JSON list of C-alpha atoms in Angstrom, two decimals:
[
{"chain": "A", "resi": 1, "resn": "MET", "atom": "CA", "xyz": [-2.26, -0.76, 7.78]},
{"chain": "A", "resi": 2, "resn": "ARG", "atom": "CA", "xyz": [-4.43, -1.70, 4.81]},
{"chain": "A", "resi": 3, "resn": "LEU", "atom": "CA", "xyz": [-3.95, 0.58, 1.82]},
{"chain": "A", "resi": 4, "resn": "GLU", "atom": "CA", "xyz": [-7.59, 0.51, 0.79]},
{"chain": "A", "resi": 5, "resn": "LYS", "atom": "CA", "xyz": [-8.69, 1.78, 4.21]},
{"chain": "A", "resi": 6, "resn": "GLN", "atom": "CA", "xyz": [-6.24, 4.67, 4.47]},
{"chain": "A", "resi": 7, "resn": "PHE", "atom": "CA", "xyz": [-6.32, 8.37, 3.62]},
{"chain": "A", "resi": 8, "resn": "PRO", "atom": "CA", "xyz": [-3.80, 10.60, 1.79]},
{"chain": "A", "resi": 9, "resn": "ARG", "atom": "CA", "xyz": [-2.29, 12.04, 4.98]},
{"chain": "A", "resi": 10, "resn": "GLU", "atom": "CA", "xyz": [-1.40, 8.60, 6.37]},
{"chain": "A", "resi": 11, "resn": "ILE", "atom": "CA", "xyz": [-0.11, 7.35, 3.03]},
{"chain": "A", "resi": 12, "resn": "GLU", "atom": "CA", "xyz": [2.13, 10.37, 2.48]},
{"chain": "A", "resi": 13, "resn": "LYS", "atom": "CA", "xyz": [3.60, 9.90, 5.94]},
{"chain": "A", "resi": 14, "resn": "ALA", "atom": "CA", "xyz": [4.25, 6.22, 5.17]},
{"chain": "A", "resi": 15, "resn": "LYS", "atom": "CA", "xyz": [6.11, 7.17, 1.99]},
{"chain": "A", "resi": 16, "resn": "GLU", "atom": "CA", "xyz": [8.21, 9.76, 3.82]},
{"chain": "A", "resi": 17, "resn": "ASN", "atom": "CA", "xyz": [9.17, 7.20, 6.47]},
{"chain": "A", "resi": 18, "resn": "ARG", "atom": "CA", "xyz": [9.92, 4.50, 3.88]},
{"chain": "A", "resi": 19, "resn": "VAL", "atom": "CA", "xyz": [7.34, 2.19, 5.38]},
{"chain": "A", "resi": 20, "resn": "PRO", "atom": "CA", "xyz": [7.31, -0.94, 3.19]},
{"chain": "A", "resi": 21, "resn": "LEU", "atom": "CA", "xyz": [4.41, -1.29, 0.78]},
{"chain": "A", "resi": 22, "resn": "ILE", "atom": "CA", "xyz": [3.70, -4.98, 0.24]},
{"chain": "A", "resi": 23, "resn": "ILE", "atom": "CA", "xyz": [1.51, -6.51, -2.45]},
{"chain": "A", "resi": 24, "resn": "PRO", "atom": "CA", "xyz": [0.38, -10.15, -2.06]},
{"chain": "A", "resi": 25, "resn": "VAL", "atom": "CA", "xyz": [0.42, -11.81, -5.49]},
{"chain": "A", "resi": 26, "resn": "GLY", "atom": "CA", "xyz": [-1.39, -15.05, -6.20]},
{"chain": "A", "resi": 27, "resn": "THR", "atom": "CA", "xyz": [-3.91, -17.02, -8.19]},
{"chain": "A", "resi": 28, "resn": "ILE", "atom": "CA", "xyz": [-7.37, -18.49, -8.40]},
{"chain": "A", "resi": 29, "resn": "GLU", "atom": "CA", "xyz": [-6.37, -22.12, -8.92]},
{"chain": "A", "resi": 30, "resn": "TYR", "atom": "CA", "xyz": [-7.79, -25.59, -8.40]},
{"chain": "A", "resi": 31, "resn": "HIS", "atom": "CA", "xyz": [-6.41, -27.14, -5.21]},
{"chain": "A", "resi": 32, "resn": "GLY", "atom": "CA", "xyz": [-8.51, -30.28, -5.03]},
{"chain": "A", "resi": 33, "resn": "PRO", "atom": "CA", "xyz": [-12.02, -30.67, -3.61]},
{"chain": "A", "resi": 34, "resn": "HIS", "atom": "CA", "xyz": [-10.88, -29.85, -0.08]},
{"chain": "A", "resi": 35, "resn": "CYS", "atom": "CA", "xyz": [-8.87, -26.65, -0.46]},
{"chain": "A", "resi": 36, "resn": "SER", "atom": "CA", "xyz": [-10.11, -23.21, -1.53]},
{"chain": "A", "resi": 37, "resn": "TYR", "atom": "CA", "xyz": [-9.33, -21.69, -4.93]},
{"chain": "A", "resi": 38, "resn": "GLY", "atom": "CA", "xyz": [-7.65, -18.66, -3.40]},
{"chain": "A", "resi": 39, "resn": "CYS", "atom": "CA", "xyz": [-5.12, -20.75, -1.47]},
{"chain": "A", "resi": 40, "resn": "ASP", "atom": "CA", "xyz": [-1.94, -19.18, -2.86]},
{"chain": "A", "resi": 41, "resn": "THR", "atom": "CA", "xyz": [-3.15, -15.61, -2.52]},
{"chain": "A", "resi": 42, "resn": "LEU", "atom": "CA", "xyz": [-4.67, -16.22, 0.91]},
{"chain": "A", "resi": 43, "resn": "ILE", "atom": "CA", "xyz": [-1.41, -17.63, 2.26]},
{"chain": "A", "resi": 44, "resn": "ALA", "atom": "CA", "xyz": [0.52, -14.54, 1.12]},
{"chain": "A", "resi": 45, "resn": "GLN", "atom": "CA", "xyz": [-2.15, -12.24, 2.53]},
{"chain": "A", "resi": 46, "resn": "GLY", "atom": "CA", "xyz": [-2.50, -14.15, 5.79]},
{"chain": "A", "resi": 47, "resn": "ILE", "atom": "CA", "xyz": [1.24, -14.15, 6.42]},
{"chain": "A", "resi": 48, "resn": "LEU", "atom": "CA", "xyz": [1.29, -10.38, 5.94]},
{"chain": "A", "resi": 49, "resn": "GLU", "atom": "CA", "xyz": [-1.57, -9.95, 8.40]},
{"chain": "A", "resi": 50, "resn": "ARG", "atom": "CA", "xyz": [0.53, -11.83, 10.96]},
{"chain": "A", "resi": 51, "resn": "LEU", "atom": "CA", "xyz": [3.72, -9.96, 10.05]},
{"chain": "A", "resi": 52, "resn": "GLU", "atom": "CA", "xyz": [1.95, -6.62, 10.45]},
{"chain": "A", "resi": 53, "resn": "LYS", "atom": "CA", "xyz": [1.73, -7.33, 14.18]},
{"chain": "A", "resi": 54, "resn": "GLU", "atom": "CA", "xyz": [5.54, -7.33, 14.31]},
{"chain": "A", "resi": 55, "resn": "LYS", "atom": "CA", "xyz": [6.46, -4.71, 11.73]},
{"chain": "A", "resi": 56, "resn": "ASP", "atom": "CA", "xyz": [5.05, -1.44, 10.44]},
{"chain": "A", "resi": 57, "resn": "MET", "atom": "CA", "xyz": [3.86, -1.86, 6.84]},
{"chain": "A", "resi": 58, "resn": "VAL", "atom": "CA", "xyz": [1.22, -0.96, 4.30]},
{"chain": "A", "resi": 59, "resn": "ILE", "atom": "CA", "xyz": [-0.54, -4.01, 2.84]},
{"chain": "A", "resi": 60, "resn": "ALA", "atom": "CA", "xyz": [-1.93, -3.38, -0.64]},
{"chain": "A", "resi": 61, "resn": "PRO", "atom": "CA", "xyz": [-4.93, -5.28, -2.05]},
{"chain": "A", "resi": 62, "resn": "PRO", "atom": "CA", "xyz": [-3.87, -8.65, -3.50]},
{"chain": "A", "resi": 63, "resn": "VAL", "atom": "CA", "xyz": [-3.38, -9.43, -7.15]},
{"chain": "A", "resi": 64, "resn": "TRP", "atom": "CA", "xyz": [-5.76, -12.38, -7.36]},
{"chain": "A", "resi": 65, "resn": "TYR", "atom": "CA", "xyz": [-5.44, -13.43, -10.99]},
{"chain": "A", "resi": 66, "resn": "GLY", "atom": "CA", "xyz": [-2.14, -14.60, -12.41]},
{"chain": "A", "resi": 67, "resn": "PRO", "atom": "CA", "xyz": [-0.35, -17.23, -14.52]},
{"chain": "A", "resi": 68, "resn": "SER", "atom": "CA", "xyz": [-1.66, -20.21, -12.60]},
{"chain": "A", "resi": 69, "resn": "SER", "atom": "CA", "xyz": [-0.97, -22.42, -15.62]},
{"chain": "A", "resi": 70, "resn": "TRP", "atom": "CA", "xyz": [-3.14, -25.41, -16.36]},
{"chain": "A", "resi": 71, "resn": "ALA", "atom": "CA", "xyz": [-0.49, -27.86, -15.12]},
{"chain": "A", "resi": 72, "resn": "VAL", "atom": "CA", "xyz": [-2.65, -29.00, -12.19]},
{"chain": "A", "resi": 73, "resn": "ALA", "atom": "CA", "xyz": [-6.06, -28.69, -13.82]},
{"chain": "A", "resi": 74, "resn": "GLY", "atom": "CA", "xyz": [-7.78, -26.90, -16.67]},
{"chain": "A", "resi": 75, "resn": "PRO", "atom": "CA", "xyz": [-10.48, -24.26, -16.61]},
{"chain": "A", "resi": 76, "resn": "GLU", "atom": "CA", "xyz": [-13.19, -26.89, -16.27]},
{"chain": "A", "resi": 77, "resn": "LYS", "atom": "CA", "xyz": [-12.07, -27.34, -12.65]},
{"chain": "A", "resi": 78, "resn": "GLY", "atom": "CA", "xyz": [-12.09, -23.64, -11.91]},
{"chain": "A", "resi": 79, "resn": "THR", "atom": "CA", "xyz": [-8.49, -22.55, -12.47]},
{"chain": "A", "resi": 80, "resn": "VAL", "atom": "CA", "xyz": [-8.20, -19.03, -13.87]},
{"chain": "A", "resi": 81, "resn": "HIS", "atom": "CA", "xyz": [-5.03, -18.66, -15.94]},
{"chain": "A", "resi": 82, "resn": "VAL", "atom": "CA", "xyz": [-3.76, -15.28, -17.16]},
{"chain": "A", "resi": 83, "resn": "ASP", "atom": "CA", "xyz": [-1.22, -15.31, -19.98]},
{"chain": "A", "resi": 84, "resn": "VAL", "atom": "CA", "xyz": [2.23, -14.57, -18.61]},
{"chain": "A", "resi": 85, "resn": "ASP", "atom": "CA", "xyz": [2.83, -11.56, -20.88]},
{"chain": "A", "resi": 86, "resn": "ILE", "atom": "CA", "xyz": [-0.53, -10.00, -19.98]},
{"chain": "A", "resi": 87, "resn": "PHE", "atom": "CA", "xyz": [0.18, -10.64, -16.31]},
{"chain": "A", "resi": 88, "resn": "GLU", "atom": "CA", "xyz": [3.58, -8.98, -16.59]},
{"chain": "A", "resi": 89, "resn": "GLN", "atom": "CA", "xyz": [1.96, -5.89, -18.09]},
{"chain": "A", "resi": 90, "resn": "ASN", "atom": "CA", "xyz": [-0.59, -5.79, -15.29]},
{"chain": "A", "resi": 91, "resn": "ILE", "atom": "CA", "xyz": [2.12, -5.97, -12.64]},
{"chain": "A", "resi": 92, "resn": "TYR", "atom": "CA", "xyz": [4.19, -3.37, -14.50]},
{"chain": "A", "resi": 93, "resn": "HIS", "atom": "CA", "xyz": [1.37, -0.83, -14.50]},
{"chain": "A", "resi": 94, "resn": "ILE", "atom": "CA", "xyz": [0.45, -1.47, -10.86]},
{"chain": "A", "resi": 95, "resn": "LEU", "atom": "CA", "xyz": [4.07, -0.93, -9.86]},
{"chain": "A", "resi": 96, "resn": "LYS", "atom": "CA", "xyz": [4.39, 2.11, -12.11]},
{"chain": "A", "resi": 97, "resn": "SER", "atom": "CA", "xyz": [1.58, 3.87, -10.28]},
{"chain": "A", "resi": 98, "resn": "PHE", "atom": "CA", "xyz": [3.23, 3.19, -6.94]},
{"chain": "A", "resi": 99, "resn": "LEU", "atom": "CA", "xyz": [6.80, 4.09, -7.99]},
{"chain": "A", "resi": 100, "resn": "TYR", "atom": "CA", "xyz": [5.80, 7.29, -9.75]},
{"chain": "A", "resi": 101, "resn": "GLY", "atom": "CA", "xyz": [3.57, 8.04, -6.79]},
{"chain": "A", "resi": 102, "resn": "GLY", "atom": "CA", "xyz": [6.59, 8.18, -4.50]},
{"chain": "A", "resi": 103, "resn": "TRP", "atom": "CA", "xyz": [6.90, 4.68, -3.09]},
{"chain": "A", "resi": 104, "resn": "GLN", "atom": "CA", "xyz": [10.49, 3.42, -3.12]},
{"chain": "A", "resi": 105, "resn": "ASN", "atom": "CA", "xyz": [10.25, 0.47, -0.75]},
{"chain": "A", "resi": 106, "resn": "ILE", "atom": "CA", "xyz": [7.91, -1.95, -2.50]},
{"chain": "A", "resi": 107, "resn": "TYR", "atom": "CA", "xyz": [7.64, -5.72, -2.08]},
{"chain": "A", "resi": 108, "resn": "LEU", "atom": "CA", "xyz": [5.70, -8.36, -3.98]},
{"chain": "A", "resi": 109, "resn": "LEU", "atom": "CA", "xyz": [5.06, -11.46, -1.87]},
{"chain": "A", "resi": 110, "resn": "ILE", "atom": "CA", "xyz": [4.38, -14.69, -3.75]},
{"chain": "A", "resi": 111, "resn": "HIS", "atom": "CA", "xyz": [3.23, -18.19, -2.81]},
{"chain": "A", "resi": 112, "resn": "HIS", "atom": "CA", "xyz": [2.84, -19.86, -6.22]},
{"chain": "A", "resi": 113, "resn": "GLN", "atom": "CA", "xyz": [5.36, -21.62, -8.46]},
{"chain": "A", "resi": 114, "resn": "TYR", "atom": "CA", "xyz": [8.15, -20.96, -5.98]},
{"chain": "A", "resi": 115, "resn": "GLU", "atom": "CA", "xyz": [9.40, -24.45, -5.13]},
{"chain": "A", "resi": 116, "resn": "GLN", "atom": "CA", "xyz": [12.98, -24.13, -3.89]},
{"chain": "A", "resi": 117, "resn": "GLU", "atom": "CA", "xyz": [12.85, -20.53, -5.14]},
{"chain": "A", "resi": 118, "resn": "THR", "atom": "CA", "xyz": [12.85, -21.79, -8.72]},
{"chain": "A", "resi": 119, "resn": "LEU", "atom": "CA", "xyz": [12.26, -18.95, -11.18]},
{"chain": "A", "resi": 120, "resn": "LEU", "atom": "CA", "xyz": [9.01, -19.95, -12.86]},
{"chain": "A", "resi": 121, "resn": "PRO", "atom": "CA", "xyz": [6.57, -17.78, -14.88]},
{"chain": "A", "resi": 122, "resn": "MET", "atom": "CA", "xyz": [4.89, -15.83, -12.07]},
{"chain": "A", "resi": 123, "resn": "THR", "atom": "CA", "xyz": [8.13, -14.86, -10.34]},
{"chain": "A", "resi": 124, "resn": "LEU", "atom": "CA", "xyz": [9.92, -14.10, -13.60]},
{"chain": "A", "resi": 125, "resn": "SER", "atom": "CA", "xyz": [7.05, -11.88, -14.73]},
{"chain": "A", "resi": 126, "resn": "CYS", "atom": "CA", "xyz": [7.16, -9.88, -11.52]},
{"chain": "A", "resi": 127, "resn": "MET", "atom": "CA", "xyz": [10.94, -9.57, -11.64]},
{"chain": "A", "resi": 128, "resn": "LYS", "atom": "CA", "xyz": [10.98, -8.46, -15.26]},
{"chain": "A", "resi": 129, "resn": "ALA", "atom": "CA", "xyz": [8.20, -5.92, -14.70]},
{"chain": "A", "resi": 130, "resn": "ALA", "atom": "CA", "xyz": [10.03, -4.49, -11.69]},
{"chain": "A", "resi": 131, "resn": "LYS", "atom": "CA", "xyz": [13.43, -4.15, -13.36]},
{"chain": "A", "resi": 132, "resn": "LYS", "atom": "CA", "xyz": [12.02, -2.84, -16.64]},
{"chain": "A", "resi": 133, "resn": "LEU", "atom": "CA", "xyz": [10.11, -0.19, -14.72]},
{"chain": "A", "resi": 134, "resn": "THR", "atom": "CA", "xyz": [13.09, 0.77, -12.58]},
{"chain": "A", "resi": 135, "resn": "PHE", "atom": "CA", "xyz": [15.31, 1.36, -15.62]},
{"chain": "A", "resi": 136, "resn": "GLN", "atom": "CA", "xyz": [12.62, 3.37, -17.39]},
{"chain": "A", "resi": 137, "resn": "TYR", "atom": "CA", "xyz": [12.03, 5.48, -14.29]},
{"chain": "A", "resi": 138, "resn": "LEU", "atom": "CA", "xyz": [15.75, 6.20, -13.90]},
{"chain": "A", "resi": 139, "resn": "GLU", "atom": "CA", "xyz": [16.14, 7.16, -17.56]},
{"chain": "A", "resi": 140, "resn": "GLU", "atom": "CA", "xyz": [13.15, 9.48, -17.36]},
{"chain": "A", "resi": 141, "resn": "LYS", "atom": "CA", "xyz": [14.08, 11.11, -14.05]},
{"chain": "A", "resi": 142, "resn": "ARG", "atom": "CA", "xyz": [17.87, 11.20, -14.36]},
{"chain": "A", "resi": 143, "resn": "GLY", "atom": "CA", "xyz": [18.29, 11.18, -18.12]},
{"chain": "A", "resi": 144, "resn": "MET", "atom": "CA", "xyz": [19.84, 8.75, -20.58]},
{"chain": "A", "resi": 145, "resn": "GLY", "atom": "CA", "xyz": [23.39, 7.90, -19.60]},
{"chain": "A", "resi": 146, "resn": "TRP", "atom": "CA", "xyz": [22.57, 8.57, -15.96]},
{"chain": "A", "resi": 147, "resn": "TRP", "atom": "CA", "xyz": [24.76, 5.74, -14.70]},
{"chain": "A", "resi": 148, "resn": "GLY", "atom": "CA", "xyz": [27.79, 6.73, -16.78]},
{"chain": "A", "resi": 149, "resn": "ASP", "atom": "CA", "xyz": [27.61, 10.40, -15.86]},
{"chain": "A", "resi": 150, "resn": "ASN", "atom": "CA", "xyz": [30.48, 11.61, -13.67]},
{"chain": "A", "resi": 151, "resn": "THR", "atom": "CA", "xyz": [28.01, 12.86, -11.07]},
{"chain": "A", "resi": 152, "resn": "ASN", "atom": "CA", "xyz": [27.21, 9.20, -10.42]},
{"chain": "A", "resi": 153, "resn": "GLN", "atom": "CA", "xyz": [30.78, 8.04, -9.79]},
{"chain": "A", "resi": 154, "resn": "GLU", "atom": "CA", "xyz": [29.96, 7.00, -6.21]},
{"chain": "A", "resi": 155, "resn": "PHE", "atom": "CA", "xyz": [27.09, 4.75, -7.32]},
{"chain": "A", "resi": 156, "resn": "TYR", "atom": "CA", "xyz": [28.58, 1.56, -5.87]},
{"chain": "A", "resi": 157, "resn": "GLU", "atom": "CA", "xyz": [29.55, 3.19, -2.59]},
{"chain": "A", "resi": 158, "resn": "GLU", "atom": "CA", "xyz": [25.94, 4.35, -2.14]},
{"chain": "A", "resi": 159, "resn": "LEU", "atom": "CA", "xyz": [24.26, 1.01, -2.81]},
{"chain": "A", "resi": 160, "resn": "ASP", "atom": "CA", "xyz": [23.86, 0.34, 0.91]},
{"chain": "A", "resi": 161, "resn": "GLY", "atom": "CA", "xyz": [21.87, 3.54, 1.33]},
{"chain": "A", "resi": 162, "resn": "ASN", "atom": "CA", "xyz": [18.14, 4.17, 0.99]},
{"chain": "A", "resi": 163, "resn": "ASP", "atom": "CA", "xyz": [18.47, 5.44, -2.58]},
{"chain": "A", "resi": 164, "resn": "ASN", "atom": "CA", "xyz": [19.65, 2.15, -4.07]},
{"chain": "A", "resi": 165, "resn": "PRO", "atom": "CA", "xyz": [17.31, 1.80, -7.09]},
{"chain": "A", "resi": 166, "resn": "TRP", "atom": "CA", "xyz": [17.75, -1.98, -7.20]},
{"chain": "A", "resi": 167, "resn": "ASP", "atom": "CA", "xyz": [16.02, -2.14, -3.81]},
{"chain": "A", "resi": 168, "resn": "TRP", "atom": "CA", "xyz": [13.01, -0.02, -4.73]},
{"chain": "A", "resi": 169, "resn": "ILE", "atom": "CA", "xyz": [11.02, -3.11, -5.74]},
{"chain": "A", "resi": 170, "resn": "THR", "atom": "CA", "xyz": [11.78, -6.56, -4.30]},
{"chain": "A", "resi": 171, "resn": "ILE", "atom": "CA", "xyz": [10.18, -9.91, -5.15]},
{"chain": "A", "resi": 172, "resn": "LEU", "atom": "CA", "xyz": [10.01, -12.38, -2.25]},
{"chain": "A", "resi": 173, "resn": "PRO", "atom": "CA", "xyz": [8.60, -15.87, -1.67]},
{"chain": "A", "resi": 174, "resn": "VAL", "atom": "CA", "xyz": [6.38, -16.47, 1.34]},
{"chain": "A", "resi": 175, "resn": "MET", "atom": "CA", "xyz": [8.52, -19.54, 2.05]},
{"chain": "A", "resi": 176, "resn": "SER", "atom": "CA", "xyz": [12.23, -19.22, 1.31]},
{"chain": "A", "resi": 177, "resn": "ARG", "atom": "CA", "xyz": [14.31, -22.19, 0.23]},
{"chain": "A", "resi": 178, "resn": "GLU", "atom": "CA", "xyz": [15.53, -22.56, 3.83]},
{"chain": "A", "resi": 179, "resn": "VAL", "atom": "CA", "xyz": [12.01, -22.47, 5.27]},
{"chain": "A", "resi": 180, "resn": "GLN", "atom": "CA", "xyz": [10.82, -25.03, 2.73]},
{"chain": "A", "resi": 181, "resn": "ALA", "atom": "CA", "xyz": [13.71, -27.32, 3.67]},
{"chain": "A", "resi": 182, "resn": "ALA", "atom": "CA", "xyz": [12.89, -26.99, 7.36]},
{"chain": "A", "resi": 183, "resn": "THR", "atom": "CA", "xyz": [9.21, -27.81, 6.94]},
{"chain": "A", "resi": 184, "resn": "GLY", "atom": "CA", "xyz": [8.02, -29.01, 3.57]},
{"chain": "A", "resi": 185, "resn": "TYR", "atom": "CA", "xyz": [6.34, -27.70, 0.43]},
{"chain": "A", "resi": 186, "resn": "ASP", "atom": "CA", "xyz": [3.60, -29.09, -1.77]},
{"chain": "A", "resi": 187, "resn": "HIS", "atom": "CA", "xyz": [0.41, -28.29, -3.63]},
{"chain": "A", "resi": 188, "resn": "ALA", "atom": "CA", "xyz": [-2.81, -28.78, -1.67]},
{"chain": "A", "resi": 189, "resn": "GLY", "atom": "CA", "xyz": [-1.15, -31.50, 0.41]},
{"chain": "A", "resi": 190, "resn": "LYS", "atom": "CA", "xyz": [0.05, -31.87, 3.98]},
{"chain": "A", "resi": 191, "resn": "TYR", "atom": "CA", "xyz": [2.07, -28.66, 4.11]},
{"chain": "A", "resi": 192, "resn": "GLU", "atom": "CA", "xyz": [0.03, -26.20, 2.10]},
{"chain": "A", "resi": 193, "resn": "CYS", "atom": "CA", "xyz": [-3.18, -27.25, 3.81]},
{"chain": "A", "resi": 194, "resn": "SER", "atom": "CA", "xyz": [-1.48, -26.93, 7.20]},
{"chain": "A", "resi": 195, "resn": "ILE", "atom": "CA", "xyz": [-0.39, -23.34, 6.68]},
{"chain": "A", "resi": 196, "resn": "LEU", "atom": "CA", "xyz": [-3.69, -22.36, 5.06]},
{"chain": "A", "resi": 197, "resn": "SER", "atom": "CA", "xyz": [-5.80, -23.93, 7.80]},
{"chain": "A", "resi": 198, "resn": "ALA", "atom": "CA", "xyz": [-3.76, -22.13, 10.46]},
{"chain": "A", "resi": 199, "resn": "LEU", "atom": "CA", "xyz": [-4.37, -18.80, 8.72]},
{"chain": "A", "resi": 200, "resn": "TYR", "atom": "CA", "xyz": [-7.96, -19.31, 7.58]},
{"chain": "A", "resi": 201, "resn": "PRO", "atom": "CA", "xyz": [-9.54, -22.46, 9.08]},
{"chain": "A", "resi": 202, "resn": "GLU", "atom": "CA", "xyz": [-12.70, -22.14, 6.99]},
{"chain": "A", "resi": 203, "resn": "THR", "atom": "CA", "xyz": [-10.77, -22.59, 3.72]},
{"chain": "A", "resi": 204, "resn": "VAL", "atom": "CA", "xyz": [-9.76, -26.23, 4.24]},
{"chain": "A", "resi": 205, "resn": "LYS", "atom": "CA", "xyz": [-12.22, -29.16, 4.50]},
{"chain": "A", "resi": 206, "resn": "LEU", "atom": "CA", "xyz": [-10.21, -32.34, 5.05]},
{"chain": "A", "resi": 207, "resn": "ASP", "atom": "CA", "xyz": [-13.28, -34.58, 4.99]},
{"chain": "A", "resi": 208, "resn": "ARG", "atom": "CA", "xyz": [-13.48, -33.88, 1.25]},
{"chain": "A", "resi": 209, "resn": "VAL", "atom": "CA", "xyz": [-10.04, -35.30, 0.39]},
{"chain": "A", "resi": 210, "resn": "LYS", "atom": "CA", "xyz": [-11.74, -38.64, -0.14]},
{"chain": "A", "resi": 211, "resn": "ASP", "atom": "CA", "xyz": [-13.78, -37.11, -2.97]},
{"chain": "A", "resi": 212, "resn": "SER", "atom": "CA", "xyz": [-10.78, -37.40, -5.31]},
{"chain": "A", "resi": 213, "resn": "ASN", "atom": "CA", "xyz": [-7.97, -39.87, -5.96]},
{"chain": "A", "resi": 214, "resn": "GLU", "atom": "CA", "xyz": [-5.59, -37.19, -7.26]},
{"chain": "A", "resi": 215, "resn": "TRP", "atom": "CA", "xyz": [-2.08, -38.05, -6.12]},
{"chain": "A", "resi": 216, "resn": "PHE", "atom": "CA", "xyz": [-1.07, -34.59, -4.95]},
{"chain": "A", "resi": 217, "resn": "ILE", "atom": "CA", "xyz": [-3.84, -34.20, -2.37]},
{"chain": "A", "resi": 218, "resn": "GLN", "atom": "CA", "xyz": [-3.71, -37.55, -0.57]},
{"chain": "A", "resi": 219, "resn": "GLU", "atom": "CA", "xyz": [-1.30, -36.46, 2.17]},
{"chain": "A", "resi": 220, "resn": "ALA", "atom": "CA", "xyz": [-3.51, -33.51, 3.02]},
{"chain": "A", "resi": 221, "resn": "VAL", "atom": "CA", "xyz": [-5.23, -35.75, 5.58]},
{"chain": "A", "resi": 222, "resn": "ASP", "atom": "CA", "xyz": [-2.04, -35.46, 7.64]},
{"chain": "A", "resi": 223, "resn": "SER", "atom": "CA", "xyz": [-2.18, -31.67, 7.69]},
{"chain": "A", "resi": 224, "resn": "SER", "atom": "CA", "xyz": [-2.94, -29.72, 10.85]},
{"chain": "A", "resi": 225, "resn": "PRO", "atom": "CA", "xyz": [-3.19, -26.11, 12.02]},
{"chain": "A", "resi": 226, "resn": "GLU", "atom": "CA", "xyz": [-0.49, -26.93, 14.57]},
{"chain": "A", "resi": 227, "resn": "LEU", "atom": "CA", "xyz": [1.99, -27.81, 11.84]},
{"chain": "A", "resi": 228, "resn": "GLY", "atom": "CA", "xyz": [0.82, -24.72, 9.99]},
{"chain": "A", "resi": 229, "resn": "GLU", "atom": "CA", "xyz": [1.66, -22.52, 12.96]},
{"chain": "A", "resi": 230, "resn": "GLU", "atom": "CA", "xyz": [5.20, -23.93, 13.01]},
{"chain": "A", "resi": 231, "resn": "MET", "atom": "CA", "xyz": [5.54, -23.10, 9.31]},
{"chain": "A", "resi": 232, "resn": "ILE", "atom": "CA", "xyz": [4.16, -19.61, 9.84]},
{"chain": "A", "resi": 233, "resn": "LYS", "atom": "CA", "xyz": [6.64, -18.96, 12.64]},
{"chain": "A", "resi": 234, "resn": "LEU", "atom": "CA", "xyz": [9.55, -19.79, 10.34]},
{"chain": "A", "resi": 235, "resn": "CYS", "atom": "CA", "xyz": [8.12, -17.69, 7.50]},
{"chain": "A", "resi": 236, "resn": "LEU", "atom": "CA", "xyz": [7.75, -14.68, 9.77]},
{"chain": "A", "resi": 237, "resn": "ALA", "atom": "CA", "xyz": [11.26, -15.01, 11.19]},
{"chain": "A", "resi": 238, "resn": "ASP", "atom": "CA", "xyz": [12.62, -15.04, 7.64]},
{"chain": "A", "resi": 239, "resn": "LEU", "atom": "CA", "xyz": [10.51, -12.21, 6.26]},
{"chain": "A", "resi": 240, "resn": "VAL", "atom": "CA", "xyz": [11.01, -9.84, 9.17]},
{"chain": "A", "resi": 241, "resn": "GLN", "atom": "CA", "xyz": [14.73, -9.86, 8.28]},
{"chain": "A", "resi": 242, "resn": "LYS", "atom": "CA", "xyz": [14.21, -9.34, 4.55]},
{"chain": "A", "resi": 243, "resn": "ILE", "atom": "CA", "xyz": [11.52, -6.67, 4.55]},
{"chain": "A", "resi": 244, "resn": "LYS", "atom": "CA", "xyz": [13.20, -3.42, 5.55]}
]
């Protein structure tokens, strides 16, 4: 279900049943003349729309603006870059509203700066925001020294249960290291254009690759929705196991 289309009764029931709440996180970033600016966000969102057919979940509206960086291109080519510290604060406050609102099974799904699951600015920002919030929530709700209190002596034995605070908010890549190894991973090239074109065909125009000689887009001409579907299948098989 889509969060923005729901009503309080349905949302309260989802919280009670620990239905996962998943937030696609991405960017508005230059991906060459042939690939849409919303590529990273659209891939995360599109994968969730497919996954929803297999698993009960609540899909929150995407976070469209993030620390794209200007590594690929500057603002003159349309990339919108949000400072990493500002982005972290934005994520923190979004998550705070959900956690204090009763959600304790939250996921952020990312398809940007996640090559081989390397911890780059976007992922680190989300992780830091999540852990900072979790500790603050625990201190406020359970009091300072909550972990060291004798009433918490079975903390480790209970980590496999539903009340494990370290599992309240989880950061995941769309494509795990294993999925990337099985298929491929790039920026606006053969692989990214394949998965994007399979999800949203109108967002890739391969006839425009020739409009630029940029090295990272040249193999996009070898992309195909068929390859994209193979990549999607692997992503879904991985995520259905990780999203509880």
